[in-house]
């Protein structure tokens, strides 16, 4: 099924009367069970509005991107497996809780994906991080693999793949192929992403049906240069050099 165009919706908590809520463009709905979009809260929409604005300077772009990255990492962690874990509290009572099961690692698609590493480190102390350098050719938009450096035991870990922009999907697909070649099963890869295009999501979800995607927002589409629209421009340039 073709995804529908990004709709405008009222934004705000359910208890607030509809006429008191502003409307904003929210994420495009897609029919894939393995794609999770962050809840379209007023906070998330306000943060995205800041980083999409061409007049936002680099310091603010970094600050507000980091806020969204933190939300993505926190949501991503909800998709990792846990096992039952009972503990005793200082007042001698039992609390039936859970604990994370299994080892993880981050894998960033350089350069822009590296911007998401700190958010992961802030939540997962001393997490191992692998790197894959893939660059999209500016003319053809085809991805090119230059380099990868990954933890030796990556096949035994859950991989959190990091890239803020997901346009045609070519770069992320190439990165997943690298991970699969290293023995990481598809169902142990979680792709964390800020803004996706419906085309990228569709290509990816069909090619890797067992891989989970957690994204903040699915946009309307791609322009003639395969940039995401409305998008935010070139993430790497705005975060690192502009
Ligand atoms: C950007 C982005 C993704 C890719 C998305 O990186 O960070 O990796 O493009 O496009 P795609 O889905 O069509 O492949 P880019 O290659 O521009 O390099 P950068 O990280 O250095 O900015
Ligand atoms: N890379 C970006 O940084 N932005 C896009 O819109 C597409 C690819």
mmCIF file of C-alpha atoms and ligand atoms in Angstrom:
data_model
loop_
_atom_site.group_PDB
_atom_site.id
_atom_site.type_symbol
_atom_site.label_atom_id
_atom_site.label_comp_id
_atom_site.label_asym_id
_atom_site.label_seq_id
_atom_site.Cartn_x
_atom_site.Cartn_y
_atom_site.Cartn_z
ATOM 1 C CA UNK A 1 0.000 0.000 0.000
ATOM 2 C CA UNK A 2 1.175 3.527 -0.802
ATOM 3 C CA UNK A 3 1.778 5.644 2.304
ATOM 4 C CA UNK A 4 -0.531 8.623 2.686
ATOM 5 C CA UNK A 5 0.806 12.205 2.616
ATOM 6 C CA UNK A 6 1.937 13.703 5.940
ATOM 7 C CA UNK A 7 -1.279 14.903 7.581
ATOM 8 C CA UNK A 8 -1.868 17.949 9.758
ATOM 9 C CA UNK A 9 -3.227 17.006 13.142
ATOM 10 C CA UNK A 10 -4.060 18.724 16.386
ATOM 11 C CA UNK A 11 -1.159 18.470 18.799
ATOM 12 C CA UNK A 12 -1.538 18.200 22.563
ATOM 13 C CA UNK A 13 -2.686 15.958 25.389
ATOM 14 C CA UNK A 14 -5.986 14.078 25.030
ATOM 15 C CA UNK A 15 -7.635 15.933 27.957
ATOM 16 C CA UNK A 16 -7.269 19.339 26.246
ATOM 17 C CA UNK A 17 -10.296 20.433 24.171
ATOM 18 C CA UNK A 18 -9.656 20.083 20.405
ATOM 19 C CA UNK A 19 -10.308 23.803 19.740
ATOM 20 C CA UNK A 20 -7.495 24.713 22.159
ATOM 21 C CA UNK A 21 -4.900 22.607 20.364
ATOM 22 C CA UNK A 22 -2.750 23.958 17.508
ATOM 23 C CA UNK A 23 -2.372 21.878 14.364
ATOM 24 C CA UNK A 24 0.944 20.770 12.890
ATOM 25 C CA UNK A 25 2.240 18.363 10.276
ATOM 26 C CA UNK A 26 2.737 14.982 11.926
ATOM 27 C CA UNK A 27 4.566 11.865 10.792
ATOM 28 C CA UNK A 28 3.266 9.964 7.754
ATOM 29 C CA UNK A 29 1.639 6.660 8.699
ATOM 30 C CA UNK A 30 3.180 3.548 7.144
ATOM 31 C CA UNK A 31 1.837 0.003 7.160
ATOM 32 C CA UNK A 32 4.921 -1.784 8.499
ATOM 33 C CA UNK A 33 4.808 -3.602 11.832
ATOM 34 C CA UNK A 34 8.607 -3.343 12.249
ATOM 35 C CA UNK A 35 8.659 0.495 11.988
ATOM 36 C CA UNK A 36 8.048 2.452 15.215
ATOM 37 C CA UNK A 37 7.523 6.208 15.080
ATOM 38 C CA UNK A 38 7.972 8.285 18.239
ATOM 39 C CA UNK A 39 4.760 9.577 19.737
ATOM 40 C CA UNK A 40 3.912 12.891 18.024
ATOM 41 C CA UNK A 41 3.880 14.943 21.213
ATOM 42 C CA UNK A 42 3.973 18.767 21.354
ATOM 43 C CA UNK A 43 7.526 18.496 22.697
ATOM 44 C CA UNK A 44 8.782 16.344 19.815
ATOM 45 C CA UNK A 45 7.082 18.529 17.197
ATOM 46 C CA UNK A 46 8.576 21.677 18.795
ATOM 47 C CA UNK A 47 12.083 20.133 18.818
ATOM 48 C CA UNK A 48 11.733 19.056 15.180
ATOM 49 C CA UNK A 49 10.469 22.515 14.254
ATOM 50 C CA UNK A 50 13.689 23.994 15.679
ATOM 51 C CA UNK A 51 16.045 21.724 13.732
ATOM 52 C CA UNK A 52 14.063 21.969 10.487
ATOM 53 C CA UNK A 53 14.204 25.783 10.504
ATOM 54 C CA UNK A 54 16.853 27.072 8.080
ATOM 55 C CA UNK A 55 17.425 30.049 10.404
ATOM 56 C CA UNK A 56 18.437 27.866 13.364
ATOM 57 C CA UNK A 57 22.144 28.342 14.022
ATOM 58 C CA UNK A 58 24.597 25.505 14.592
ATOM 59 C CA UNK A 59 24.637 25.730 18.401
ATOM 60 C CA UNK A 60 20.853 25.411 18.579
ATOM 61 C CA UNK A 61 20.829 22.765 15.863
ATOM 62 C CA UNK A 62 23.212 20.634 17.937
ATOM 63 C CA UNK A 63 21.304 21.242 21.172
ATOM 64 C CA UNK A 64 17.842 20.392 19.816
ATOM 65 C CA UNK A 65 19.113 17.463 17.709
ATOM 66 C CA UNK A 66 20.662 16.028 20.865
ATOM 67 C CA UNK A 67 17.332 16.316 22.653
ATOM 68 C CA UNK A 68 15.594 14.293 19.919
ATOM 69 C CA UNK A 69 18.455 11.777 19.810
ATOM 70 C CA UNK A 70 17.988 11.200 23.539
ATOM 71 C CA UNK A 71 14.266 10.508 23.007
ATOM 72 C CA UNK A 72 15.131 8.054 20.222
ATOM 73 C CA UNK A 73 17.698 6.197 22.310
ATOM 74 C CA UNK A 74 15.298 5.972 25.254
ATOM 75 C CA UNK A 75 12.586 4.540 22.981
ATOM 76 C CA UNK A 76 15.067 2.219 21.247
ATOM 77 C CA UNK A 77 16.040 0.692 24.590
ATOM 78 C CA UNK A 78 12.395 -0.330 25.089
ATOM 79 C CA UNK A 79 12.822 -2.763 22.197
ATOM 80 C CA UNK A 80 15.723 -4.683 23.745
ATOM 81 C CA UNK A 81 14.926 -7.956 25.531
ATOM 82 C CA UNK A 82 14.614 -8.107 29.311
ATOM 83 C CA UNK A 83 14.253 -11.022 31.708
ATOM 84 C CA UNK A 84 12.513 -11.233 35.064
ATOM 85 C CA UNK A 85 14.683 -10.000 37.921
ATOM 86 C CA UNK A 86 13.438 -9.874 41.517
ATOM 87 C CA UNK A 87 15.290 -7.746 44.053
ATOM 88 C CA UNK A 88 14.942 -6.959 47.761
ATOM 89 C CA UNK A 89 14.386 -3.332 48.756
ATOM 90 C CA UNK A 90 15.984 -1.685 51.861
ATOM 91 C CA UNK A 91 12.683 -2.233 53.727
ATOM 92 C CA UNK A 92 12.927 -5.970 53.171
ATOM 93 C CA UNK A 93 10.250 -6.332 50.517
ATOM 94 C CA UNK A 94 10.572 -8.055 47.176
ATOM 95 C CA UNK A 95 10.140 -6.108 43.980
ATOM 96 C CA UNK A 96 9.440 -8.210 40.882
ATOM 97 C CA UNK A 97 11.321 -6.309 38.187
ATOM 98 C CA UNK A 98 13.255 -6.969 35.009
ATOM 99 C CA UNK A 99 16.804 -6.527 33.776
ATOM 100 C CA UNK A 100 18.280 -6.172 30.311
ATOM 101 C CA UNK A 101 19.388 -9.415 28.729
ATOM 102 C CA UNK A 102 22.286 -9.602 26.315
ATOM 103 C CA UNK A 103 25.121 -7.365 25.207
ATOM 104 C CA UNK A 104 24.707 -4.366 22.943
ATOM 105 C CA UNK A 105 26.830 -2.137 20.767
ATOM 106 C CA UNK A 106 26.249 1.049 18.799
ATOM 107 C CA UNK A 107 27.227 1.278 15.131
ATOM 108 C CA UNK A 108 27.313 4.736 13.592
ATOM 109 C CA UNK A 109 27.172 5.456 9.872
ATOM 110 C CA UNK A 110 29.787 8.190 9.478
ATOM 111 C CA UNK A 111 29.727 11.125 9.433
ATOM 112 C CA UNK A 112 26.229 12.159 10.510
ATOM 113 C CA UNK A 113 25.575 8.996 12.549
ATOM 114 C CA UNK A 114 28.447 9.881 14.870
ATOM 115 C CA UNK A 115 26.299 12.754 16.150
ATOM 116 C CA UNK A 116 24.081 10.115 17.804
ATOM 117 C CA UNK A 117 26.879 8.382 19.716
ATOM 118 C CA UNK A 118 26.825 10.689 22.745
ATOM 119 C CA UNK A 119 23.089 10.148 23.257
ATOM 120 C CA UNK A 120 23.712 6.411 23.336
ATOM 121 C CA UNK A 121 26.689 6.770 25.696
ATOM 122 C CA UNK A 122 24.582 8.929 28.027
ATOM 123 C CA UNK A 123 22.117 6.043 28.437
ATOM 124 C CA UNK A 124 24.423 3.013 28.177
ATOM 125 C CA UNK A 125 27.605 3.451 30.207
ATOM 126 C CA UNK A 126 30.809 2.398 28.404
ATOM 127 C CA UNK A 127 28.868 1.032 25.428
ATOM 128 C CA UNK A 128 31.056 -0.289 22.592
ATOM 129 C CA UNK A 129 30.752 1.646 19.359
ATOM 130 C CA UNK A 130 31.620 0.471 15.870
ATOM 131 C CA UNK A 131 31.892 2.728 12.823
ATOM 132 C CA UNK A 132 30.998 2.304 9.181
ATOM 133 C CA UNK A 133 32.049 5.064 6.795
ATOM 134 C CA UNK A 134 29.529 5.259 3.972
ATOM 135 C CA UNK A 135 29.204 8.370 1.846
ATOM 136 C CA UNK A 136 26.399 9.095 -0.596
ATOM 137 C CA UNK A 137 27.723 10.212 -3.996
ATOM 138 C CA UNK A 138 26.545 13.806 -4.461
ATOM 139 C CA UNK A 139 25.687 13.265 -8.147
ATOM 140 C CA UNK A 140 24.250 9.757 -8.283
ATOM 141 C CA UNK A 141 23.113 9.493 -4.622
ATOM 142 C CA UNK A 142 24.500 5.946 -4.605
ATOM 143 C CA UNK A 143 26.210 4.963 -1.324
ATOM 144 C CA UNK A 144 29.896 4.068 -1.286
ATOM 145 C CA UNK A 145 31.519 2.031 1.480
ATOM 146 C CA UNK A 146 34.981 3.280 2.519
ATOM 147 C CA UNK A 147 35.707 1.695 5.885
ATOM 148 C CA UNK A 148 34.354 -0.283 8.792
ATOM 149 C CA UNK A 149 35.698 -0.967 12.261
ATOM 150 C CA UNK A 150 33.427 -3.085 14.430
ATOM 151 C CA UNK A 151 33.724 -4.935 17.773
ATOM 152 C CA UNK A 152 35.220 -8.429 17.281
ATOM 153 C CA UNK A 153 32.272 -10.130 18.960
ATOM 154 C CA UNK A 154 29.624 -8.072 17.171
ATOM 155 C CA UNK A 155 27.793 -11.233 16.041
ATOM 156 C CA UNK A 156 26.916 -11.898 19.715
ATOM 157 C CA UNK A 157 25.557 -8.406 20.362
ATOM 158 C CA UNK A 158 22.410 -6.436 19.753
ATOM 159 C CA UNK A 159 23.349 -3.626 17.329
ATOM 160 C CA UNK A 160 21.904 -0.144 17.545
ATOM 161 C CA UNK A 161 22.565 1.293 14.094
ATOM 162 C CA UNK A 162 22.745 5.099 14.150
ATOM 163 C CA UNK A 163 22.033 7.522 11.284
ATOM 164 C CA UNK A 164 19.865 10.638 11.587
ATOM 165 C CA UNK A 165 18.848 10.829 7.901
ATOM 166 C CA UNK A 166 17.189 8.033 5.942
ATOM 167 C CA UNK A 167 16.493 9.244 2.404
ATOM 168 C CA UNK A 168 16.605 6.623 -0.392
ATOM 169 C CA UNK A 169 17.657 4.081 2.235
ATOM 170 C CA UNK A 170 20.768 3.146 0.217
ATOM 171 C CA UNK A 171 23.313 3.983 2.956
ATOM 172 C CA UNK A 172 21.423 2.190 5.726
ATOM 173 C CA UNK A 173 20.840 -0.884 3.535
ATOM 174 C CA UNK A 174 24.577 -1.010 2.775
ATOM 175 C CA UNK A 175 25.390 -0.727 6.500
ATOM 176 C CA UNK A 176 22.987 -3.566 7.372
ATOM 177 C CA UNK A 177 24.623 -5.724 4.683
ATOM 178 C CA UNK A 178 28.005 -5.092 6.378
ATOM 179 C CA UNK A 179 26.552 -6.136 9.758
ATOM 180 C CA UNK A 180 24.917 -9.249 8.292
ATOM 181 C CA UNK A 181 28.211 -10.209 6.614
ATOM 182 C CA UNK A 182 29.768 -10.058 10.108
ATOM 183 C CA UNK A 183 27.178 -12.535 11.350
ATOM 184 C CA UNK A 184 24.722 -10.188 13.078
ATOM 185 C CA UNK A 185 21.208 -11.592 12.575
ATOM 186 C CA UNK A 186 18.687 -9.129 11.173
ATOM 187 C CA UNK A 187 16.398 -9.452 14.176
ATOM 188 C CA UNK A 188 19.181 -8.210 16.479
ATOM 189 C CA UNK A 189 19.608 -4.897 14.623
ATOM 190 C CA UNK A 190 17.695 -1.787 15.704
ATOM 191 C CA UNK A 191 17.972 1.234 13.410
ATOM 192 C CA UNK A 192 17.626 4.591 15.223
ATOM 193 C CA UNK A 193 16.829 7.518 12.921
ATOM 194 C CA UNK A 194 15.593 11.118 13.178
ATOM 195 C CA UNK A 195 13.896 11.727 9.835
ATOM 196 C CA UNK A 196 12.984 9.156 7.193
ATOM 197 C CA UNK A 197 11.338 9.281 3.780
ATOM 198 C CA UNK A 198 8.408 6.947 3.016
ATOM 199 C CA UNK A 199 10.426 5.512 0.100
ATOM 200 C CA UNK A 200 13.425 4.712 2.311
ATOM 201 C CA UNK A 201 11.188 3.130 4.929
ATOM 202 C CA UNK A 202 9.380 1.021 2.343
ATOM 203 C CA UNK A 203 12.614 -0.227 0.682
ATOM 204 C CA UNK A 204 14.118 -1.068 4.034
ATOM 205 C CA UNK A 205 11.086 -2.624 5.736
ATOM 206 C CA UNK A 206 10.507 -4.927 2.760
ATOM 207 C CA UNK A 207 14.180 -5.937 2.448
ATOM 208 C CA UNK A 208 14.686 -6.462 6.198
ATOM 209 C CA UNK A 209 11.295 -7.435 7.656
ATOM 210 C CA UNK A 210 12.802 -8.658 10.940
ATOM 211 C CA UNK A 211 14.860 -5.523 11.627
ATOM 212 C CA UNK A 212 13.236 -2.863 13.829
ATOM 213 C CA UNK A 213 13.314 0.814 12.887
ATOM 214 C CA UNK A 214 12.724 3.518 15.485
ATOM 215 C CA UNK A 215 12.313 6.933 13.873
ATOM 216 C CA UNK A 216 11.183 10.326 15.127
ATOM 217 C CA UNK A 217 9.372 11.256 11.932
ATOM 218 C CA UNK A 218 8.487 9.994 8.452
ATOM 219 C CA UNK A 219 8.426 12.962 6.066
ATOM 220 C CA UNK A 220 6.534 13.575 2.830
ATOM 221 C CA UNK A 221 9.128 12.344 0.336
ATOM 222 C CA UNK A 222 12.274 13.147 -1.607
ATOM 223 C CA UNK A 223 13.107 16.024 -3.957
ATOM 224 C CA UNK A 224 14.859 15.767 -7.333
ATOM 225 C CA UNK A 225 18.253 15.552 -5.559
ATOM 226 C CA UNK A 226 16.981 12.810 -3.250
ATOM 227 C CA UNK A 227 16.945 15.159 -0.257
ATOM 228 C CA UNK A 228 14.183 14.530 2.255
ATOM 229 C CA UNK A 229 11.295 17.048 2.064
ATOM 230 C CA UNK A 230 10.376 19.088 3.965
ATOM 231 C CA UNK A 231 13.429 17.640 5.762
ATOM 232 C CA UNK A 232 16.132 19.741 7.369
ATOM 233 C CA UNK A 233 18.813 19.938 4.665
ATOM 234 C CA UNK A 234 22.185 18.275 5.122
ATOM 235 C CA UNK A 235 22.350 17.028 8.716
ATOM 236 C CA UNK A 236 26.137 16.440 8.723
ATOM 237 C CA UNK A 237 26.863 19.946 7.412
ATOM 238 C CA UNK A 238 24.496 21.605 9.896
ATOM 239 C CA UNK A 239 25.822 19.613 12.880
ATOM 240 C CA UNK A 240 29.537 19.771 12.087
ATOM 241 C CA UNK A 241 30.530 22.521 9.678
ATOM 242 C CA UNK A 242 27.901 25.124 8.816
HETATM 243 C C1 LIG B 1 23.659 11.254 4.661
HETATM 244 C C2 LIG B 1 22.950 10.634 5.846
HETATM 245 C C3 LIG B 1 22.803 9.195 5.444
HETATM 246 C C4 LIG B 1 22.575 9.293 3.962
HETATM 247 C C5 LIG B 1 21.112 9.163 3.686
HETATM 248 O O1 LIG B 1 25.005 11.031 4.730
HETATM 249 O O2 LIG B 1 23.604 10.815 7.064
HETATM 250 O O3 LIG B 1 23.945 8.412 5.738
HETATM 251 O O4 LIG B 1 23.046 10.585 3.548
HETATM 252 O O5 LIG B 1 20.852 9.078 2.323
HETATM 253 P P1 LIG B 1 20.358 7.739 1.630
HETATM 254 O O6 LIG B 1 19.294 7.156 2.508
HETATM 255 O O7 LIG B 1 19.818 8.216 0.308
HETATM 256 O O8 LIG B 1 21.520 6.819 1.447
HETATM 257 P P2 LIG B 1 26.073 11.561 3.649
HETATM 258 O O9 LIG B 1 26.477 10.425 2.751
HETATM 259 O O10 LIG B 1 25.554 12.798 2.987
HETATM 260 O O11 LIG B 1 27.333 11.874 4.513
HETATM 261 P P3 LIG B 1 27.559 12.706 5.854
HETATM 262 O O12 LIG B 1 27.132 11.785 6.964
HETATM 263 O O13 LIG B 1 29.022 12.941 5.837
HETATM 264 O O14 LIG B 1 26.765 13.966 5.808
HETATM 265 N N1 LIG B 2 21.331 13.422 3.797
HETATM 266 C C1 LIG B 2 20.979 14.501 4.533
HETATM 267 O O1 LIG B 2 21.738 14.972 5.396
HETATM 268 N N2 LIG B 2 19.775 15.056 4.284
HETATM 269 C C2 LIG B 2 18.917 14.574 3.363
HETATM 270 O O2 LIG B 2 17.815 15.138 3.208
HETATM 271 C C3 LIG B 2 19.302 13.457 2.612
HETATM 272 C C4 LIG B 2 20.523 12.886 2.852
#
